[in-house]
Amino acid sequence: ITDNIEPKLCYLQERLHLNQTQVAKIISKQPTILCMNVESKLEPNISWLQERLNLTDAQVSKIIWKLPQLLTYSTSDKMEPNLDWFQKVLKLSNSQTQKIVMRFPHILYYSVEDNMKPTLTWLKRRLLLKHNSEVATVIEKHQPLFCYSIETNLEPTLDFYSKALGNEKRAIAMLKHDPIMFSYSLEKRLKPRLKQAKELEWDIDEGTFVKIAKYTELSWNITVAKNL
Protein backbone atom coordinates (compact mmCIF):
# COMPACT_ATOMS: atom_id res chain seq x y z
CA ILE A 1 0.00 0.00 0.00
CA THR A 2 2.81 2.39 0.93
CA ASP A 3 4.48 1.74 -2.43
CA ASN A 4 1.22 2.75 -4.14
CA ILE A 5 0.44 5.84 -2.05
CA GLU A 6 3.88 7.43 -1.73
CA PRO A 7 4.30 8.17 -5.48
CA LYS A 8 0.89 9.87 -5.55
CA LEU A 9 1.76 12.08 -2.61
CA CYS A 10 5.07 13.01 -4.21
CA TYR A 11 3.33 13.69 -7.53
CA LEU A 12 0.78 16.03 -5.92
CA GLN A 13 3.49 17.81 -3.98
CA GLU A 14 5.62 18.41 -7.06
CA ARG A 15 2.84 19.02 -9.58
CA LEU A 16 0.92 21.47 -7.41
CA HIS A 17 3.97 23.00 -5.71
CA LEU A 18 2.70 22.13 -2.24
CA ASN A 19 4.44 21.07 0.93
CA GLN A 20 3.72 17.82 2.77
CA THR A 21 1.29 19.46 5.18
CA GLN A 22 -0.72 20.98 2.34
CA VAL A 23 -0.90 17.69 0.47
CA ALA A 24 -2.04 15.96 3.66
CA LYS A 25 -4.80 18.57 4.00
CA ILE A 26 -5.99 17.91 0.44
CA ILE A 27 -6.07 14.17 1.11
CA SER A 28 -8.01 14.71 4.34
CA LYS A 29 -10.62 16.65 2.36
CA GLN A 30 -10.84 14.05 -0.40
CA PRO A 31 -9.28 10.68 0.60
CA THR A 32 -10.45 8.96 -2.58
CA ILE A 33 -7.68 10.80 -4.43
CA LEU A 34 -5.36 8.09 -3.16
CA CYS A 35 -7.39 5.56 -5.17
CA MET A 36 -6.87 7.49 -8.39
CA ASN A 37 -4.23 6.63 -10.96
CA VAL A 38 -1.75 9.42 -11.63
CA GLU A 39 -1.41 8.84 -15.38
CA SER A 40 -5.04 8.10 -16.21
CA LYS A 41 -6.85 10.41 -13.76
CA LEU A 42 -4.92 12.92 -11.68
CA GLU A 43 -2.65 14.35 -14.35
CA PRO A 44 -5.39 14.46 -17.05
CA ASN A 45 -7.72 16.34 -14.69
CA ILE A 46 -5.08 18.84 -13.63
CA SER A 47 -3.97 19.35 -17.24
CA TRP A 48 -7.56 19.84 -18.38
CA LEU A 49 -8.22 22.47 -15.73
CA GLN A 50 -5.01 24.26 -16.57
CA GLU A 51 -5.51 24.23 -20.33
CA ARG A 52 -9.28 24.82 -20.42
CA LEU A 53 -9.15 27.75 -18.02
CA ASN A 54 -5.68 28.99 -19.01
CA LEU A 55 -4.40 28.69 -15.44
CA THR A 56 -0.87 29.16 -14.21
CA ASP A 57 0.68 26.50 -11.99
CA ALA A 58 -0.12 28.66 -8.97
CA GLN A 59 -3.76 29.09 -10.04
CA VAL A 60 -4.38 25.41 -10.68
CA SER A 61 -2.83 24.64 -7.31
CA LYS A 62 -5.15 27.16 -5.67
CA ILE A 63 -8.27 25.74 -7.30
CA ILE A 64 -7.37 22.16 -6.31
CA TRP A 65 -6.61 23.32 -2.79
CA LYS A 66 -10.03 24.94 -2.63
CA LEU A 67 -11.92 21.96 -4.07
CA PRO A 68 -9.84 18.76 -4.31
CA GLN A 69 -12.92 16.83 -5.49
CA LEU A 70 -12.13 18.20 -8.94
CA LEU A 71 -9.43 15.57 -9.21
CA THR A 72 -12.08 12.84 -8.99
CA TYR A 73 -14.68 14.05 -11.49
CA SER A 74 -14.89 13.12 -15.13
CA THR A 75 -13.74 15.91 -17.41
CA SER A 76 -15.72 14.67 -20.43
CA ASP A 77 -18.94 13.69 -18.65
CA LYS A 78 -19.17 16.38 -16.00
CA MET A 79 -16.77 19.30 -15.90
CA GLU A 80 -16.46 20.03 -19.62
CA PRO A 81 -20.24 19.97 -20.29
CA ASN A 82 -20.88 22.11 -17.21
CA LEU A 83 -18.30 24.68 -18.18
CA ASP A 84 -19.42 24.76 -21.83
CA TRP A 85 -23.05 25.30 -20.79
CA PHE A 86 -22.17 27.94 -18.21
CA GLN A 87 -19.94 29.90 -20.56
CA LYS A 88 -22.26 29.68 -23.56
CA VAL A 89 -25.50 30.51 -21.76
CA LEU A 90 -24.07 33.51 -19.92
CA LYS A 91 -21.97 34.59 -22.93
CA LEU A 92 -18.83 34.80 -20.82
CA SER A 93 -15.38 35.50 -22.16
CA ASN A 94 -12.58 33.11 -21.28
CA SER A 95 -11.21 35.57 -18.74
CA GLN A 96 -14.63 36.03 -17.11
CA THR A 97 -15.09 32.28 -16.93
CA GLN A 98 -11.67 31.82 -15.39
CA LYS A 99 -12.35 34.40 -12.67
CA ILE A 100 -15.73 32.89 -11.77
CA VAL A 101 -14.42 29.33 -11.60
CA MET A 102 -11.37 30.39 -9.62
CA ARG A 103 -13.61 31.96 -7.01
CA PHE A 104 -16.28 29.27 -7.04
CA PRO A 105 -15.17 26.02 -8.73
CA HIS A 106 -18.29 24.21 -7.51
CA ILE A 107 -20.06 25.10 -10.76
CA LEU A 108 -17.92 22.44 -12.41
CA TYR A 109 -19.89 19.69 -10.74
CA TYR A 110 -23.30 21.13 -9.81
CA SER A 111 -26.15 19.67 -11.82
CA VAL A 112 -27.06 21.83 -14.79
CA GLU A 113 -30.59 20.43 -15.04
CA ASP A 114 -31.40 20.27 -11.33
CA ASN A 115 -29.58 23.34 -10.04
CA MET A 116 -28.21 25.84 -12.50
CA LYS A 117 -30.94 25.98 -15.16
CA PRO A 118 -33.76 26.47 -12.62
CA THR A 119 -31.72 29.14 -10.81
CA LEU A 120 -31.03 30.95 -14.09
CA THR A 121 -34.75 30.97 -14.85
CA TRP A 122 -35.60 32.21 -11.35
CA LEU A 123 -33.02 34.99 -11.42
CA LYS A 124 -34.30 36.29 -14.74
CA ARG A 125 -37.93 36.14 -13.67
CA ARG A 126 -37.71 37.40 -10.10
CA LEU A 127 -34.90 39.94 -10.47
CA LEU A 128 -36.40 41.25 -13.71
CA LEU A 129 -33.32 40.45 -15.79
CA LYS A 130 -34.17 40.49 -19.49
CA HIS A 131 -31.00 38.94 -20.85
CA ASN A 132 -28.59 36.23 -19.76
CA SER A 133 -25.80 38.80 -19.93
CA GLU A 134 -27.52 40.64 -17.06
CA VAL A 135 -27.53 37.41 -15.08
CA ALA A 136 -23.80 37.11 -15.78
CA THR A 137 -23.23 40.57 -14.27
CA VAL A 138 -25.03 39.52 -11.09
CA ILE A 139 -23.17 36.20 -10.93
CA GLU A 140 -19.81 37.92 -11.34
CA LYS A 141 -20.61 39.93 -8.21
CA HIS A 142 -21.44 36.82 -6.16
CA GLN A 143 -20.48 33.50 -7.77
CA PRO A 144 -22.18 31.07 -5.31
CA LEU A 145 -25.56 32.60 -6.19
CA PHE A 146 -25.97 30.17 -9.08
CA CYS A 147 -25.99 27.24 -6.67
CA TYR A 148 -28.36 28.55 -4.00
CA SER A 149 -31.62 26.75 -3.37
CA ILE A 150 -34.62 28.57 -4.79
CA GLU A 151 -37.03 27.18 -2.19
CA THR A 152 -34.93 27.59 0.94
CA ASN A 153 -32.81 30.62 0.08
CA LEU A 154 -33.53 32.79 -2.96
CA GLU A 155 -37.32 33.06 -2.78
CA PRO A 156 -37.67 33.46 1.00
CA THR A 157 -34.81 35.96 1.14
CA LEU A 158 -36.29 38.13 -1.61
CA ASP A 159 -39.67 37.91 0.14
CA PHE A 160 -38.08 38.96 3.44
CA TYR A 161 -36.39 42.04 2.00
CA SER A 162 -39.49 42.99 0.01
CA LYS A 163 -41.75 42.92 3.08
CA ALA A 164 -39.21 44.69 5.28
CA LEU A 165 -38.70 47.50 2.77
CA GLY A 166 -42.37 47.56 1.88
CA ASN A 167 -41.51 47.58 -1.80
CA GLU A 168 -40.45 44.62 -3.94
CA LYS A 169 -38.85 46.79 -6.63
CA ARG A 170 -36.54 48.35 -4.06
CA ALA A 171 -35.62 44.90 -2.77
CA ILE A 172 -34.89 43.68 -6.30
CA ALA A 173 -32.73 46.72 -7.05
CA MET A 174 -30.77 46.19 -3.83
CA LEU A 175 -30.18 42.50 -4.55
CA LYS A 176 -29.14 43.11 -8.16
CA HIS A 177 -26.67 45.73 -7.00
CA ASP A 178 -25.32 43.59 -4.15
CA PRO A 179 -26.33 39.91 -4.55
CA ILE A 180 -24.18 38.88 -1.59
CA MET A 181 -27.20 40.03 0.42
CA PHE A 182 -28.70 36.65 -0.47
CA SER A 183 -25.98 34.85 1.46
CA TYR A 184 -26.90 35.77 5.04
CA SER A 185 -29.02 33.53 7.24
CA LEU A 186 -32.61 34.62 7.66
CA GLU A 187 -33.10 32.93 11.02
CA LYS A 188 -29.69 33.53 12.57
CA ARG A 189 -28.96 37.04 11.36
CA LEU A 190 -31.48 38.94 9.24
CA LYS A 191 -34.71 38.39 11.20
CA PRO A 192 -33.25 38.89 14.70
CA ARG A 193 -31.36 42.01 13.69
CA LEU A 194 -34.35 43.46 11.86
CA LYS A 195 -36.37 43.00 15.05
CA GLN A 196 -33.71 44.88 17.03
CA ALA A 197 -33.59 47.67 14.44
CA LYS A 198 -37.36 48.11 14.64
CA GLU A 199 -37.23 48.16 18.44
CA LEU A 200 -34.65 50.95 18.21
CA GLU A 201 -36.98 52.74 15.76
CA TRP A 202 -34.42 52.87 12.98
CA ASP A 203 -35.49 53.71 9.44
CA ILE A 204 -35.65 50.38 7.62
CA ASP A 205 -34.00 51.19 4.32
CA GLU A 206 -31.21 49.84 2.11
CA GLY A 207 -28.51 51.44 4.25
CA THR A 208 -29.88 49.81 7.38
CA PHE A 209 -29.91 46.45 5.65
CA VAL A 210 -26.22 46.77 4.81
CA LYS A 211 -25.59 46.99 8.57
CA ILE A 212 -28.07 44.21 9.39
CA ALA A 213 -26.57 41.83 6.86
CA LYS A 214 -22.89 42.66 6.75
CA TYR A 215 -21.82 43.86 10.19
CA THR A 216 -19.88 41.37 12.26
CA GLU A 217 -21.41 40.40 15.59
CA LEU A 218 -19.05 42.79 17.38
CA SER A 219 -19.75 45.73 15.07
CA TRP A 220 -23.49 45.10 15.26
CA ASN A 221 -23.51 44.94 19.05
CA ILE A 222 -21.47 48.14 19.31
CA THR A 223 -23.83 49.93 16.90
CA VAL A 224 -26.90 48.73 18.82
CA ALA A 225 -25.37 49.72 22.17
CA LYS A 226 -24.69 53.26 20.91
CA ASN A 227 -28.37 53.62 20.03
CA LEU A 228 -29.87 52.32 23.26
XYZ file of C-alpha atoms in Angstrom:
228
model
C 0.000 0.000 0.000
C 2.813 2.389 0.926
C 4.477 1.744 -2.430
C 1.224 2.747 -4.140
C 0.445 5.844 -2.050
C 3.876 7.432 -1.734
C 4.299 8.172 -5.478
C 0.889 9.866 -5.554
C 1.760 12.083 -2.606
C 5.071 13.006 -4.214
C 3.331 13.687 -7.527
C 0.779 16.032 -5.921
C 3.487 17.813 -3.979
C 5.619 18.407 -7.059
C 2.835 19.018 -9.582
C 0.917 21.472 -7.415
C 3.972 22.996 -5.706
C 2.705 22.133 -2.240
C 4.443 21.073 0.935
C 3.725 17.823 2.767
C 1.290 19.456 5.181
C -0.724 20.984 2.344
C -0.902 17.686 0.469
C -2.038 15.957 3.665
C -4.804 18.571 3.999
C -5.992 17.914 0.443
C -6.068 14.166 1.108
C -8.005 14.705 4.340
C -10.622 16.653 2.364
C -10.837 14.047 -0.401
C -9.278 10.684 0.605
C -10.449 8.964 -2.584
C -7.683 10.795 -4.425
C -5.361 8.085 -3.160
C -7.387 5.564 -5.167
C -6.869 7.492 -8.395
C -4.235 6.627 -10.955
C -1.751 9.419 -11.632
C -1.411 8.844 -15.380
C -5.036 8.099 -16.207
C -6.849 10.406 -13.765
C -4.917 12.916 -11.676
C -2.648 14.352 -14.351
C -5.389 14.465 -17.054
C -7.717 16.340 -14.691
C -5.079 18.842 -13.635
C -3.974 19.353 -17.235
C -7.561 19.838 -18.382
C -8.222 22.474 -15.726
C -5.006 24.260 -16.568
C -5.513 24.231 -20.333
C -9.278 24.820 -20.420
C -9.150 27.754 -18.020
C -5.682 28.991 -19.006
C -4.403 28.685 -15.445
C -0.871 29.159 -14.207
C 0.682 26.501 -11.988
C -0.122 28.661 -8.967
C -3.756 29.091 -10.040
C -4.382 25.407 -10.682
C -2.828 24.637 -7.309
C -5.148 27.158 -5.670
C -8.270 25.743 -7.296
C -7.372 22.163 -6.309
C -6.606 23.321 -2.791
C -10.028 24.945 -2.635
C -11.916 21.964 -4.069
C -9.837 18.762 -4.312
C -12.923 16.834 -5.486
C -12.134 18.201 -8.938
C -9.434 15.571 -9.206
C -12.081 12.843 -8.992
C -14.679 14.053 -11.494
C -14.892 13.118 -15.133
C -13.743 15.911 -17.407
C -15.722 14.673 -20.426
C -18.942 13.687 -18.646
C -19.167 16.382 -16.002
C -16.769 19.296 -15.903
C -16.462 20.027 -19.624
C -20.243 19.969 -20.289
C -20.878 22.110 -17.208
C -18.299 24.676 -18.182
C -19.417 24.758 -21.827
C -23.053 25.296 -20.791
C -22.173 27.940 -18.207
C -19.942 29.905 -20.556
C -22.263 29.677 -23.557
C -25.505 30.510 -21.763
C -24.067 33.508 -19.920
C -21.974 34.592 -22.927
C -18.825 34.799 -20.825
C -15.381 35.502 -22.164
C -12.579 33.109 -21.276
C -11.211 35.567 -18.735
C -14.634 36.033 -17.106
C -15.089 32.279 -16.934
C -11.675 31.816 -15.387
C -12.347 34.399 -12.667
C -15.726 32.895 -11.766
C -14.415 29.325 -11.596
C -11.374 30.386 -9.618
C -13.608 31.957 -7.009
C -16.280 29.268 -7.039
C -15.170 26.023 -8.730
C -18.292 24.205 -7.514
C -20.065 25.100 -10.760
C -17.919 22.442 -12.415
C -19.892 19.687 -10.740
C -23.297 21.131 -9.806
C -26.147 19.671 -11.815
C -27.058 21.832 -14.788
C -30.588 20.434 -15.041
C -31.404 20.272 -11.330
C -29.578 23.340 -10.037
C -28.208 25.839 -12.499
C -30.939 25.975 -15.158
C -33.762 26.473 -12.617
C -31.723 29.136 -10.813
C -31.031 30.947 -14.087
C -34.748 30.974 -14.848
C -35.596 32.207 -11.353
C -33.024 34.993 -11.420
C -34.296 36.289 -14.743
C -37.934 36.137 -13.674
C -37.712 37.401 -10.098
C -34.899 39.943 -10.469
C -36.401 41.247 -13.711
C -33.322 40.445 -15.788
C -34.170 40.488 -19.485
C -30.995 38.937 -20.852
C -28.590 36.231 -19.759
C -25.803 38.804 -19.927
C -27.523 40.644 -17.063
C -27.532 37.408 -15.082
C -23.802 37.111 -15.784
C -23.231 40.567 -14.274
C -25.030 39.520 -11.085
C -23.172 36.198 -10.928
C -19.806 37.925 -11.337
C -20.606 39.926 -8.208
C -21.435 36.815 -6.157
C -20.477 33.504 -7.770
C -22.178 31.073 -5.310
C -25.565 32.599 -6.190
C -25.971 30.170 -9.082
C -25.992 27.242 -6.674
C -28.357 28.548 -4.003
C -31.625 26.751 -3.366
C -34.624 28.572 -4.789
C -37.028 27.179 -2.189
C -34.935 27.593 0.944
C -32.813 30.622 0.078
C -33.532 32.790 -2.956
C -37.321 33.062 -2.784
C -37.668 33.463 1.003
C -34.806 35.964 1.140
C -36.292 38.126 -1.613
C -39.669 37.908 0.142
C -38.079 38.960 3.441
C -36.388 42.043 1.999
C -39.494 42.991 0.015
C -41.746 42.923 3.075
C -39.209 44.686 5.283
C -38.704 47.500 2.773
C -42.367 47.556 1.875
C -41.511 47.577 -1.799
C -40.448 44.622 -3.937
C -38.853 46.794 -6.626
C -36.543 48.352 -4.057
C -35.618 44.901 -2.767
C -34.893 43.680 -6.297
C -32.730 46.718 -7.049
C -30.773 46.189 -3.827
C -30.183 42.498 -4.550
C -29.141 43.106 -8.158
C -26.667 45.727 -6.995
C -25.321 43.587 -4.147
C -26.328 39.914 -4.551
C -24.178 38.878 -1.588
C -27.199 40.033 0.424
C -28.705 36.648 -0.474
C -25.980 34.849 1.461
C -26.898 35.774 5.040
C -29.016 33.533 7.241
C -32.605 34.617 7.656
C -33.101 32.928 11.017
C -29.688 33.525 12.571
C -28.958 37.043 11.364
C -31.480 38.936 9.242
C -34.709 38.393 11.197
C -33.252 38.894 14.702
C -31.359 42.011 13.687
C -34.353 43.465 11.864
C -36.373 43.003 15.050
C -33.714 44.880 17.029
C -33.589 47.666 14.437
C -37.355 48.109 14.640
C -37.231 48.162 18.443
C -34.652 50.955 18.205
C -36.984 52.735 15.763
C -34.418 52.865 12.976
C -35.493 53.713 9.444
C -35.652 50.382 7.617
C -33.995 51.189 4.322
C -31.208 49.843 2.114
C -28.506 51.441 4.254
C -29.881 49.812 7.383
C -29.909 46.446 5.653
C -26.222 46.768 4.810
C -25.591 46.991 8.571
C -28.066 44.214 9.387
C -26.574 41.834 6.859
C -22.886 42.655 6.750
C -21.820 43.855 10.189
C -19.883 41.374 12.263
C -21.405 40.399 15.589
C -19.054 42.785 17.382
C -19.753 45.730 15.070
C -23.489 45.101 15.256
C -23.512 44.936 19.053
C -21.474 48.143 19.309
C -23.833 49.927 16.898
C -26.898 48.733 18.815
C -25.372 49.720 22.170
C -24.693 53.256 20.907
C -28.370 53.615 20.028
C -29.873 52.324 23.264
